[in-house]
Short mmCIF file of the C-alpha atoms (twelve columns), coordinates in Angstrom:
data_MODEL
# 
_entry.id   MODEL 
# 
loop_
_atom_site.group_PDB 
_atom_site.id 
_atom_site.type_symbol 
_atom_site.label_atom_id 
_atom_site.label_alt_id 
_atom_site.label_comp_id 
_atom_site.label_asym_id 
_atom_site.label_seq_id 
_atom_site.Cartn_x 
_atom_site.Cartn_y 
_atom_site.Cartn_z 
_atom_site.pdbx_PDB_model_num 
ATOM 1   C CA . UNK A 1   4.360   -8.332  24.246  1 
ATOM 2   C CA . UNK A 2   5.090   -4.655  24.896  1 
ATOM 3   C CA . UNK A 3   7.355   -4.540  21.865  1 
ATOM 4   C CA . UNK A 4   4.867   -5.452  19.725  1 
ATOM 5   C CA . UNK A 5   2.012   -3.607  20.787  1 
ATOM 6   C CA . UNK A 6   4.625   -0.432  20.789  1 
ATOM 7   C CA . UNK A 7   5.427   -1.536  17.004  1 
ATOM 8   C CA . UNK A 8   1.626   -1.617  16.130  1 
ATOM 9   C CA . UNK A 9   0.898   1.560   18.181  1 
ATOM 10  C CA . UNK A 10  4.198   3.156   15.748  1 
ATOM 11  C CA . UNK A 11  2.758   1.783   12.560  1 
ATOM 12  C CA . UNK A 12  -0.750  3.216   13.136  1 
ATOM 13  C CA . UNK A 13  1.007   6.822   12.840  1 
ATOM 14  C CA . UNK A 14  3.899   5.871   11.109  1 
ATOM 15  C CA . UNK A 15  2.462   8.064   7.981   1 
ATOM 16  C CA . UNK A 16  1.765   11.711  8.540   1 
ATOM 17  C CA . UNK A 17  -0.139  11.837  6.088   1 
ATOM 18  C CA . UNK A 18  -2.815  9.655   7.002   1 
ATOM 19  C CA . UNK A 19  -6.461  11.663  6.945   1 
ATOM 20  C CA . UNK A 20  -9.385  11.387  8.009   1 
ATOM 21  C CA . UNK A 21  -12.365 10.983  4.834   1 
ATOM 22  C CA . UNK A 22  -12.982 14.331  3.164   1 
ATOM 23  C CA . UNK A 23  -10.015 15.922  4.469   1 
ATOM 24  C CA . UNK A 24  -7.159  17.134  2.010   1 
ATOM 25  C CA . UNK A 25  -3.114  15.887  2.971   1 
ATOM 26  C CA . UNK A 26  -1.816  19.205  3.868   1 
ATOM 27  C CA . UNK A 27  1.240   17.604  6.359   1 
ATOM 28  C CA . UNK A 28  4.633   17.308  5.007   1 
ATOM 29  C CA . UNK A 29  5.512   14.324  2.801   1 
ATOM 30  C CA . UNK A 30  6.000   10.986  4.403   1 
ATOM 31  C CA . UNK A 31  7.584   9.653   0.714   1 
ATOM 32  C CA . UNK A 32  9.745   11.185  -2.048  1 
ATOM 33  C CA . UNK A 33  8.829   12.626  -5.194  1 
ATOM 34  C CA . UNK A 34  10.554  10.980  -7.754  1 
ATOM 35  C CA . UNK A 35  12.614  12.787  -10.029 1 
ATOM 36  C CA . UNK A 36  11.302  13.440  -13.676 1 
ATOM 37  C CA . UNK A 37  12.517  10.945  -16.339 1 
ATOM 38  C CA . UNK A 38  15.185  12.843  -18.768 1 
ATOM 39  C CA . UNK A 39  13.892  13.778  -22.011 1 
ATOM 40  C CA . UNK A 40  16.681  11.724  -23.909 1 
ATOM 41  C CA . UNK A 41  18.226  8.782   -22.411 1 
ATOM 42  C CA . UNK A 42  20.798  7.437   -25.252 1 
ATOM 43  C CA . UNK A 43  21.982  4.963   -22.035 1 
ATOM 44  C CA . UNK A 44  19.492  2.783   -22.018 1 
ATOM 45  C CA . UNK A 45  19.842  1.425   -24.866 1 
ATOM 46  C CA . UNK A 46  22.850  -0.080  -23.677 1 
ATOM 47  C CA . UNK A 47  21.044  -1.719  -20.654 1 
ATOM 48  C CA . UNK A 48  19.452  -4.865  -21.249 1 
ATOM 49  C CA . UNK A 49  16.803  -4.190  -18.966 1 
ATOM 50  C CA . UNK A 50  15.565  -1.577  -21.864 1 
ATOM 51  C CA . UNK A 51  15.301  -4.157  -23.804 1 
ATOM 52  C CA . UNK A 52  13.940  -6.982  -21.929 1 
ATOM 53  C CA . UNK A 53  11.117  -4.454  -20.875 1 
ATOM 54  C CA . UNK A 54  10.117  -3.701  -24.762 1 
ATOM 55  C CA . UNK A 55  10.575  -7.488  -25.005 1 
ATOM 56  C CA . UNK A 56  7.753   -7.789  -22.260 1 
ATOM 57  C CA . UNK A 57  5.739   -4.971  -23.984 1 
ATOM 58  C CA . UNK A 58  5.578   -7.801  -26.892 1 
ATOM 59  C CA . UNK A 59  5.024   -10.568 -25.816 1 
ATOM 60  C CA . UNK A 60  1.889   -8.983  -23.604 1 
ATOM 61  C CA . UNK A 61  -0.155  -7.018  -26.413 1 
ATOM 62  C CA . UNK A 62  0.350   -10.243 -28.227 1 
ATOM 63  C CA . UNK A 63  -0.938  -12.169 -25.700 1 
ATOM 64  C CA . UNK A 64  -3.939  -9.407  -24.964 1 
ATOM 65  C CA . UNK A 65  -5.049  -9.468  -29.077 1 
ATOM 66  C CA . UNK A 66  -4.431  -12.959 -28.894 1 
ATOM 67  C CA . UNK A 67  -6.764  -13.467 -26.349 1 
ATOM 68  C CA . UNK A 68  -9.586  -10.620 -26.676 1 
ATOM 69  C CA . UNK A 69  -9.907  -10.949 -30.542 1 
ATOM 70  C CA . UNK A 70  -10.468 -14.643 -30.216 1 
ATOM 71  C CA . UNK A 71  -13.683 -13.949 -27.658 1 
ATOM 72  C CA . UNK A 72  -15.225 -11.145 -30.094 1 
ATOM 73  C CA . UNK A 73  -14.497 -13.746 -32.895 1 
ATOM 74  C CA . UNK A 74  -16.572 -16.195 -30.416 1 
ATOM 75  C CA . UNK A 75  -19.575 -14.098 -29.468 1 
ATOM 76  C CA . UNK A 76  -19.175 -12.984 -33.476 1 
ATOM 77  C CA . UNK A 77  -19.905 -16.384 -34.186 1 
ATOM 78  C CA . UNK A 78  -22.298 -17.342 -32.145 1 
ATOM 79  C CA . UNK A 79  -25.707 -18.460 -33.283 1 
ATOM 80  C CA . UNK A 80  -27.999 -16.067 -30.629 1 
ATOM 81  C CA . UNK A 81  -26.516 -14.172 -27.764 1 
ATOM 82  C CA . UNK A 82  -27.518 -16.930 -25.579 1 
ATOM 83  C CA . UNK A 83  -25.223 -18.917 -27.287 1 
ATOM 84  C CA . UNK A 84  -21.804 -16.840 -26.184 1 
ATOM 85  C CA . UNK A 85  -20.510 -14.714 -23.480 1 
ATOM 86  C CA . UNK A 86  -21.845 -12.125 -24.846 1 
ATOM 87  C CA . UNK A 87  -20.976 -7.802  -24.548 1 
ATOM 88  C CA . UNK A 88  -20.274 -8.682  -21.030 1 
ATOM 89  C CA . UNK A 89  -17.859 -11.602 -21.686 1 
ATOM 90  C CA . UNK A 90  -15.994 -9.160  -24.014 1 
ATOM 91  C CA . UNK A 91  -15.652 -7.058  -21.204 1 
ATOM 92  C CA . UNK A 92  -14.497 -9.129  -18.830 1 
ATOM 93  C CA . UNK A 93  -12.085 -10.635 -21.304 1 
ATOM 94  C CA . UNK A 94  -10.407 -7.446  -22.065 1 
ATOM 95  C CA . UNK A 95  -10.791 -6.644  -18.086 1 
ATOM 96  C CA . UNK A 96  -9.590  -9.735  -16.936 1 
ATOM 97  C CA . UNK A 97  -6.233  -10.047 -19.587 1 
ATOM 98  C CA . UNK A 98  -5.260  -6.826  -18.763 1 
ATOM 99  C CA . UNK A 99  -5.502  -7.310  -15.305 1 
ATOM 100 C CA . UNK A 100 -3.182  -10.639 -15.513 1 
ATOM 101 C CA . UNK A 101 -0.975  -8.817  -17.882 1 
ATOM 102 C CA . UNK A 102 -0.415  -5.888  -16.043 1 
ATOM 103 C CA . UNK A 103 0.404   -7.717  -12.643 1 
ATOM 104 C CA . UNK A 104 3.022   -10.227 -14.505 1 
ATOM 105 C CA . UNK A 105 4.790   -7.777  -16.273 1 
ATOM 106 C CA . UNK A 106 4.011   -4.753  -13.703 1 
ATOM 107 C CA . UNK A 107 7.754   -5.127  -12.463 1 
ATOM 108 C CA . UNK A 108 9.738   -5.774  -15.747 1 
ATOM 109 C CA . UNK A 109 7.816   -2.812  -18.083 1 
ATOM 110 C CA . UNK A 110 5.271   -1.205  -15.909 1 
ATOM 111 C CA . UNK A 111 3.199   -3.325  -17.407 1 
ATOM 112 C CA . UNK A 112 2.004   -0.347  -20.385 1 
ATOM 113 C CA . UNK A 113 0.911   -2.953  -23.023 1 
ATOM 114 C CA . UNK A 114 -1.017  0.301   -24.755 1 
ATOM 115 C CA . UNK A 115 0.232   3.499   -26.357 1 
ATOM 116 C CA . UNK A 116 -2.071  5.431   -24.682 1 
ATOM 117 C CA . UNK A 117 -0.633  4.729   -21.545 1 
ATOM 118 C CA . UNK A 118 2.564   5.230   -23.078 1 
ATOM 119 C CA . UNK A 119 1.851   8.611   -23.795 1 
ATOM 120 C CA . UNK A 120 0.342   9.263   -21.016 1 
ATOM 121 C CA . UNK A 121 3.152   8.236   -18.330 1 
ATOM 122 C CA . UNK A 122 5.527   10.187  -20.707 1 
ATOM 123 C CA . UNK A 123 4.032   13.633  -20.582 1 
ATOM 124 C CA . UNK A 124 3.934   13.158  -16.777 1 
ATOM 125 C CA . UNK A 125 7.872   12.248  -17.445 1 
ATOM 126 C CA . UNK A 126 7.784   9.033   -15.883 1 
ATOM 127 C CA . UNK A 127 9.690   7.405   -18.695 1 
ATOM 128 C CA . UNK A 128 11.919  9.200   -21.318 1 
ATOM 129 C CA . UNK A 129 10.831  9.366   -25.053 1 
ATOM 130 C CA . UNK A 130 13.739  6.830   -25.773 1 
ATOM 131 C CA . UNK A 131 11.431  3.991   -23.849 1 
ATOM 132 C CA . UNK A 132 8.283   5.591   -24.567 1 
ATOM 133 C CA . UNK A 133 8.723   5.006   -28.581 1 
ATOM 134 C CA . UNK A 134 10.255  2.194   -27.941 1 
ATOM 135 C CA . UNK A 135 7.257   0.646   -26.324 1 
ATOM 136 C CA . UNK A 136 4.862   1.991   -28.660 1 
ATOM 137 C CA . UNK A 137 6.814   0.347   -31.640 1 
ATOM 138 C CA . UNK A 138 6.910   -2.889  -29.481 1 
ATOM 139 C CA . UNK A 139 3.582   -3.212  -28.419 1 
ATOM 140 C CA . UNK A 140 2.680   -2.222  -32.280 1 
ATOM 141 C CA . UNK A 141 3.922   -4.899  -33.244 1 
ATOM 142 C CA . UNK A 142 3.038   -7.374  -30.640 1 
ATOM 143 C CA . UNK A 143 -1.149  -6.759  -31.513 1 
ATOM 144 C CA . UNK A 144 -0.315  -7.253  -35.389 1 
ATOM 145 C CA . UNK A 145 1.105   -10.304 -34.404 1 
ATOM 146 C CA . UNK A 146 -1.241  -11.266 -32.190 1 
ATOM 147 C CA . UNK A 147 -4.182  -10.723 -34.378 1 
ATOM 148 C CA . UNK A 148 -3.047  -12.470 -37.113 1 
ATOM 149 C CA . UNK A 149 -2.186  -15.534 -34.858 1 
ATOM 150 C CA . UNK A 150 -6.442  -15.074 -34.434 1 
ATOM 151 C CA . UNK A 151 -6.919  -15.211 -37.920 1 
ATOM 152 C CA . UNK A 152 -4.915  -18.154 -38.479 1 
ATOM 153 C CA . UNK A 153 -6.860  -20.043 -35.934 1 
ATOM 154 C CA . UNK A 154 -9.902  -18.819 -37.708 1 
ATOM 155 C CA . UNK A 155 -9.033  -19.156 -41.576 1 
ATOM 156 C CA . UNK A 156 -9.579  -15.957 -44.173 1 
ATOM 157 C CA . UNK A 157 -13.179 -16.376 -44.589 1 
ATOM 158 C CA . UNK A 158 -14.404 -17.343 -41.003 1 
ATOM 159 C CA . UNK A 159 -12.054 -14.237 -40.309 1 
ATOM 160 C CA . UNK A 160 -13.508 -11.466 -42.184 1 
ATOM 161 C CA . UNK A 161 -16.859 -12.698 -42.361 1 
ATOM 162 C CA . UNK A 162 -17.397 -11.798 -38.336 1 
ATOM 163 C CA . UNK A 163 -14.700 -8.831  -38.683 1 
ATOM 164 C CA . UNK A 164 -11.458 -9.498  -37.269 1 
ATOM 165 C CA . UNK A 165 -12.473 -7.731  -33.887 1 
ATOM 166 C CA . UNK A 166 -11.827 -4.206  -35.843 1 
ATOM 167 C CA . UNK A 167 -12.936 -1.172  -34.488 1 
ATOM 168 C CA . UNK A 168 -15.605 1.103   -36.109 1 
ATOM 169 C CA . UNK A 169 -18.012 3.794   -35.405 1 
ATOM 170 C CA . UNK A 170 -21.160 1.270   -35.211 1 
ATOM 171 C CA . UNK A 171 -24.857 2.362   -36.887 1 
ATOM 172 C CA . UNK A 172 -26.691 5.152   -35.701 1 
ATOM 173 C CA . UNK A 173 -23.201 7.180   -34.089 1 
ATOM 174 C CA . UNK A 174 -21.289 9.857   -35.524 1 
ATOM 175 C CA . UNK A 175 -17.600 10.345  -35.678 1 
ATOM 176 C CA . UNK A 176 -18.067 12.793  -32.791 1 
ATOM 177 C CA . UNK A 177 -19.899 10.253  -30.909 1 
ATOM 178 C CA . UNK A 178 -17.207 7.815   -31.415 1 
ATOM 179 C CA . UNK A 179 -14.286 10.168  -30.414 1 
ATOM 180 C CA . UNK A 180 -16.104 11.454  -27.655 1 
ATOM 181 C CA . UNK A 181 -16.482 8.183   -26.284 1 
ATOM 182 C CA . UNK A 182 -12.803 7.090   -26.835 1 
ATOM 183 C CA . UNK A 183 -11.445 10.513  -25.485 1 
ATOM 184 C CA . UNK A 184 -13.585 9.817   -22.282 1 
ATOM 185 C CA . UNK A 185 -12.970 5.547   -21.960 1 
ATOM 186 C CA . UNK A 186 -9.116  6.241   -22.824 1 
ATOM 187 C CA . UNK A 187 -9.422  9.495   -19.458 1 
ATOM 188 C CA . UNK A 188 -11.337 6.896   -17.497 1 
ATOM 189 C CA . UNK A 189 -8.172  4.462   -18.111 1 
ATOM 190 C CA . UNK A 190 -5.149  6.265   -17.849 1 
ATOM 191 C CA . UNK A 191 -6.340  8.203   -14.740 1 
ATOM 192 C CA . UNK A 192 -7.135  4.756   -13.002 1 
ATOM 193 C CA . UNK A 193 -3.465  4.028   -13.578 1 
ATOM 194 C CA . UNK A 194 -2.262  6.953   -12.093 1 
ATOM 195 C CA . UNK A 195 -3.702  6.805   -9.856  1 
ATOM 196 C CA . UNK A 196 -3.087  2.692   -8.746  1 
ATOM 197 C CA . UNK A 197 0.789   3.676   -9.143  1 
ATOM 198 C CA . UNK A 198 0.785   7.109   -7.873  1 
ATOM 199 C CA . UNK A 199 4.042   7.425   -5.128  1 
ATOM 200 C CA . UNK A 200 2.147   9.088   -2.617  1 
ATOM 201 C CA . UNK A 201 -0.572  6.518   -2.090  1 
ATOM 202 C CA . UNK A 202 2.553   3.405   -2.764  1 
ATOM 203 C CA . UNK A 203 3.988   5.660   0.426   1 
ATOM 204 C CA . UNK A 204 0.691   5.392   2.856   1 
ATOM 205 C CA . UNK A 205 -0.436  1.941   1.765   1 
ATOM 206 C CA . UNK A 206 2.067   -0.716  1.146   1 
ATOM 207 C CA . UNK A 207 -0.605  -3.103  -0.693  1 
ATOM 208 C CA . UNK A 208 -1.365  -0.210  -2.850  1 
ATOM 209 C CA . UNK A 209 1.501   -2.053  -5.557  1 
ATOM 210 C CA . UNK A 210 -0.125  -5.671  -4.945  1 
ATOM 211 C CA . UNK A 211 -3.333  -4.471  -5.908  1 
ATOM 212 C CA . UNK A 212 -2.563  -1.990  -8.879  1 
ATOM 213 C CA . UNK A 213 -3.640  -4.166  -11.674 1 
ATOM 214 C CA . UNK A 214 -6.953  -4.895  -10.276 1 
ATOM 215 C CA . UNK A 215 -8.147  -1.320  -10.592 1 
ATOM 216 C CA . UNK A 216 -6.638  -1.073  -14.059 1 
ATOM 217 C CA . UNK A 217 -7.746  -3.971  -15.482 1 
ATOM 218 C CA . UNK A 218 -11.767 -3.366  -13.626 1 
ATOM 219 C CA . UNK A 219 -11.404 0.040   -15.716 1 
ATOM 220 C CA . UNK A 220 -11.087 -1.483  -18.499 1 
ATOM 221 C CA . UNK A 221 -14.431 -4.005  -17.889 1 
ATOM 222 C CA . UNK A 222 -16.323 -0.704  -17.218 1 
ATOM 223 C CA . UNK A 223 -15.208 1.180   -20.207 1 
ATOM 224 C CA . UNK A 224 -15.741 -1.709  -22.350 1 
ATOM 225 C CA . UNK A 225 -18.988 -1.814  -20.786 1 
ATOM 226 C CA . UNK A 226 -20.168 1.387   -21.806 1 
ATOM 227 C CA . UNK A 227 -19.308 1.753   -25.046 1 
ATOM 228 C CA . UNK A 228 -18.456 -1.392  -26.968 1 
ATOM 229 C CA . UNK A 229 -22.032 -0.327  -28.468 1 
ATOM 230 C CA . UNK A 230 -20.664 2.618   -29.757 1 
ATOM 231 C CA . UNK A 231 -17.209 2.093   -31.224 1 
ATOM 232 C CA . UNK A 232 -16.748 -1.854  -30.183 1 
ATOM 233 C CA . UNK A 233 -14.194 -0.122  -27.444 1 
ATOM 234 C CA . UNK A 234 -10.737 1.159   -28.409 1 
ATOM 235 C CA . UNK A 235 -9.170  3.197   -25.876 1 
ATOM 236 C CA . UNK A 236 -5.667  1.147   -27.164 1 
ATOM 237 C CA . UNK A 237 -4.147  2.282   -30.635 1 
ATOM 238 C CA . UNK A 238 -1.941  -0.589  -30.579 1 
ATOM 239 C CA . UNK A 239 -5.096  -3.025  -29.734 1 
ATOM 240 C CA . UNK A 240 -7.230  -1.004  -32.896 1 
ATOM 241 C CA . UNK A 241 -4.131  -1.182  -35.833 1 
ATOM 242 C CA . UNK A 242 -3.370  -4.576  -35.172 1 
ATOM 243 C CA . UNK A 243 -7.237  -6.116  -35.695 1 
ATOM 244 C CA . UNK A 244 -7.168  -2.998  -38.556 1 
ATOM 245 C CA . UNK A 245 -4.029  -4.454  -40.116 1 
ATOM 246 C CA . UNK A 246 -4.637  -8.375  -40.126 1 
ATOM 247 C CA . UNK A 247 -8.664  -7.454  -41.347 1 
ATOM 248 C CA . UNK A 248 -7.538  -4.705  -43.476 1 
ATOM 249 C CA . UNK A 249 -10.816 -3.890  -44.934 1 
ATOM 250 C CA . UNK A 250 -11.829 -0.619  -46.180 1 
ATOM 251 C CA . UNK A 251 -14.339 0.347   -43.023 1 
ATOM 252 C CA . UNK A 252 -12.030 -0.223  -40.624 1 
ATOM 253 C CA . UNK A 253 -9.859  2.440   -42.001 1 
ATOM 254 C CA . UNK A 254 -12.742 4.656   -42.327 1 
ATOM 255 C CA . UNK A 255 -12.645 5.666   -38.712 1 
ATOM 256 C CA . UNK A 256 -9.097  4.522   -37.580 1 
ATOM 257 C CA . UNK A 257 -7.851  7.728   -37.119 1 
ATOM 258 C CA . UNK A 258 -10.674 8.142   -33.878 1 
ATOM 259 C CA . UNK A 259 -9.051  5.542   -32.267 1 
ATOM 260 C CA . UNK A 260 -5.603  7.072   -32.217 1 
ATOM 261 C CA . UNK A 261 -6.713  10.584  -31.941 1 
ATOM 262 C CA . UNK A 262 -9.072  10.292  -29.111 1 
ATOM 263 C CA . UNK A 263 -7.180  7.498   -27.061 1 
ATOM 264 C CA . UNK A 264 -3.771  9.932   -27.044 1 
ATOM 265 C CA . UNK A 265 -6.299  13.104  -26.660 1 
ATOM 266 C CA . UNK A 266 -7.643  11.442  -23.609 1 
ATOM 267 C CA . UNK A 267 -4.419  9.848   -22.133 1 
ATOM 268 C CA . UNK A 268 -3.220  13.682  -22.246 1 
ATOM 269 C CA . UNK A 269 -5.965  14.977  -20.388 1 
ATOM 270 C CA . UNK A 270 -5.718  12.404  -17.477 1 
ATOM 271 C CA . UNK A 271 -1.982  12.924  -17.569 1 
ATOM 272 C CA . UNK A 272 -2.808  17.167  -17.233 1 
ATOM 273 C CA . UNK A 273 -5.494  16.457  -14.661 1 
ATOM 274 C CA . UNK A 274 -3.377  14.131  -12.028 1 
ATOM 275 C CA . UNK A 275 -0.395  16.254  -12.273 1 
ATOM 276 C CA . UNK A 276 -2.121  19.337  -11.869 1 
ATOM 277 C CA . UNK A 277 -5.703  19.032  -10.199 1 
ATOM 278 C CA . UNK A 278 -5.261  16.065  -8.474  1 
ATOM 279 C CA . UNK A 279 -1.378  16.188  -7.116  1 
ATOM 280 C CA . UNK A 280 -0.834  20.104  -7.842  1 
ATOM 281 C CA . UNK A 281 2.915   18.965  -8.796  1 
ATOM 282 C CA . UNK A 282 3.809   22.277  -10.957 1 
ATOM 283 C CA . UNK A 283 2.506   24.156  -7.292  1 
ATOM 284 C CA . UNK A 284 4.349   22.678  -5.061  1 
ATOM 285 C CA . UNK A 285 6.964   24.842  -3.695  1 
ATOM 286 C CA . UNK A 286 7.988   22.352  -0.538  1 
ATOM 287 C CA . UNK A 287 10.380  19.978  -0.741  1 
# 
């Protein structure tokens, strides 16, 4: 009985770290900053865990169009909004997928299954532009292929009649207002992940990995909350060219380039923020 309360009296200060609310973690490091990812890694492609992990990146933006496109083609559809799940349902559809998605395939790929994450994870070299292309091609092509698994559920007509879940500026916004508002979902995102997965907090709290997706995938809701009224809710290049592609109809190209601009404008700016506001990495003159 002594050795365990001796074991829970260790573990209750095992992390130095550990502060009280409002109070900034000035003691040494209780974990081990992990070394950038080279620019150029020609090695991996040689490892088949390189490709199983673009592999992954398919097969879960498929999965994500497959899923999210079908419940805007659903509420689309719908007589009344009593008659669907309506904006909310959309959220929570995109919330809840990406929360699945990220926790299955969390371990193989990091569980990305967006370009702006991607991009994001890459300037803060925590993969090498080898993978990071890589992914972006992969989960590409995984939302092209999902969408137009959609559309043939839904047949041509059914299909572009209630518009293919493609993103636009809606009525009544302006191009700013739409860029502004994926710039700011896409921050909201991407900061959320670093955050979930950020080595110091993985150090302090082991549940911190467990939980991960949860936060991601509630950003997500919230986002999609906010401004599916405005733009119907990109924040995911890969997410907006594969409805784009499958519906390919003139207005949603007008606008397409918002929802790669802003997304990787706003992926940058969490990236910037984390690394330097919130973690102070380029600082940091202790080992």
């Amino acid at each position: 009985m002594e050795g365990k309360e001796e074991d829970v009296r260790l573990g209750a200060n095992k992390f130095s770290e550990r502060q009280p609310i409002g109070t900034s973690a000035q003691t040494d490091k209780d974990y081990k900053e992990p070394p950038p990812a080279p620019l150029f890694e020609p090695g991996e492609l040689q490892s088949w865990s390189f490709w199983r992990a673009g592999i992954a990146e398919f097969v879960a933006t498929f999965l994500f169009l497959y899923i999210t496109i079908l419940t805007v083609m659903g509420v689309n559809r719908a007589p009344n909004k009593c008659a669907s799940v309506g904006i909310q349902g959309i959220a929570w559809a995109f919330g809840g997928t990406i929360f699945a998605l990220v926790y299955s395939t969390a371990g193989i790929s990091g569980g990305h299954i967006n370009p702006a994450v991607t991009f994001g994870l890459f300037l803060a070299r925590k993969l090498s532009l080898t993978r990071a292309v890589f992914y972006i091609v992969m989960q590409t092509l995984g939302a092209v292929a999902g969408a137009a698994v959609v559309k043939g559920f839904e047949g041509n007509t059914r299909y572009e009649v209630f518009g293919g879940g493609a993103n636009s500026v809606n009525h009544g916004y302006t191009k700013g207002d739409g860029l502004g508002a994926e710039i700011v979902g896409t921050f909201v995102l991407v900061y959320t992940v670093f955050s979930a997965t950020d080595a110091k907090r993985n150090a302090r709290d082991s549940h911190v990995p467990i939980l991960a997706p949860l936060p991601i995938g509630f950003a997500v809701f919230l986002v999609h909350l906010a401004t599916i009224p405005i733009t119907g809710t990109g924040i995911n290049p890969a997410r907006s060219l594969g409805a784009a592609i499958i519906y390919n109809k003139e207005h949603a190209w007008d606008h397409h380039w918002i929802f790669w601009v802003g997304p990787f404008i706003g992926a940058a700016l969490a990236a910037l923020y984390h690394q330097i506001v919130i973690r102070a990495i380029p600082f940091k003159t202790r080992d």
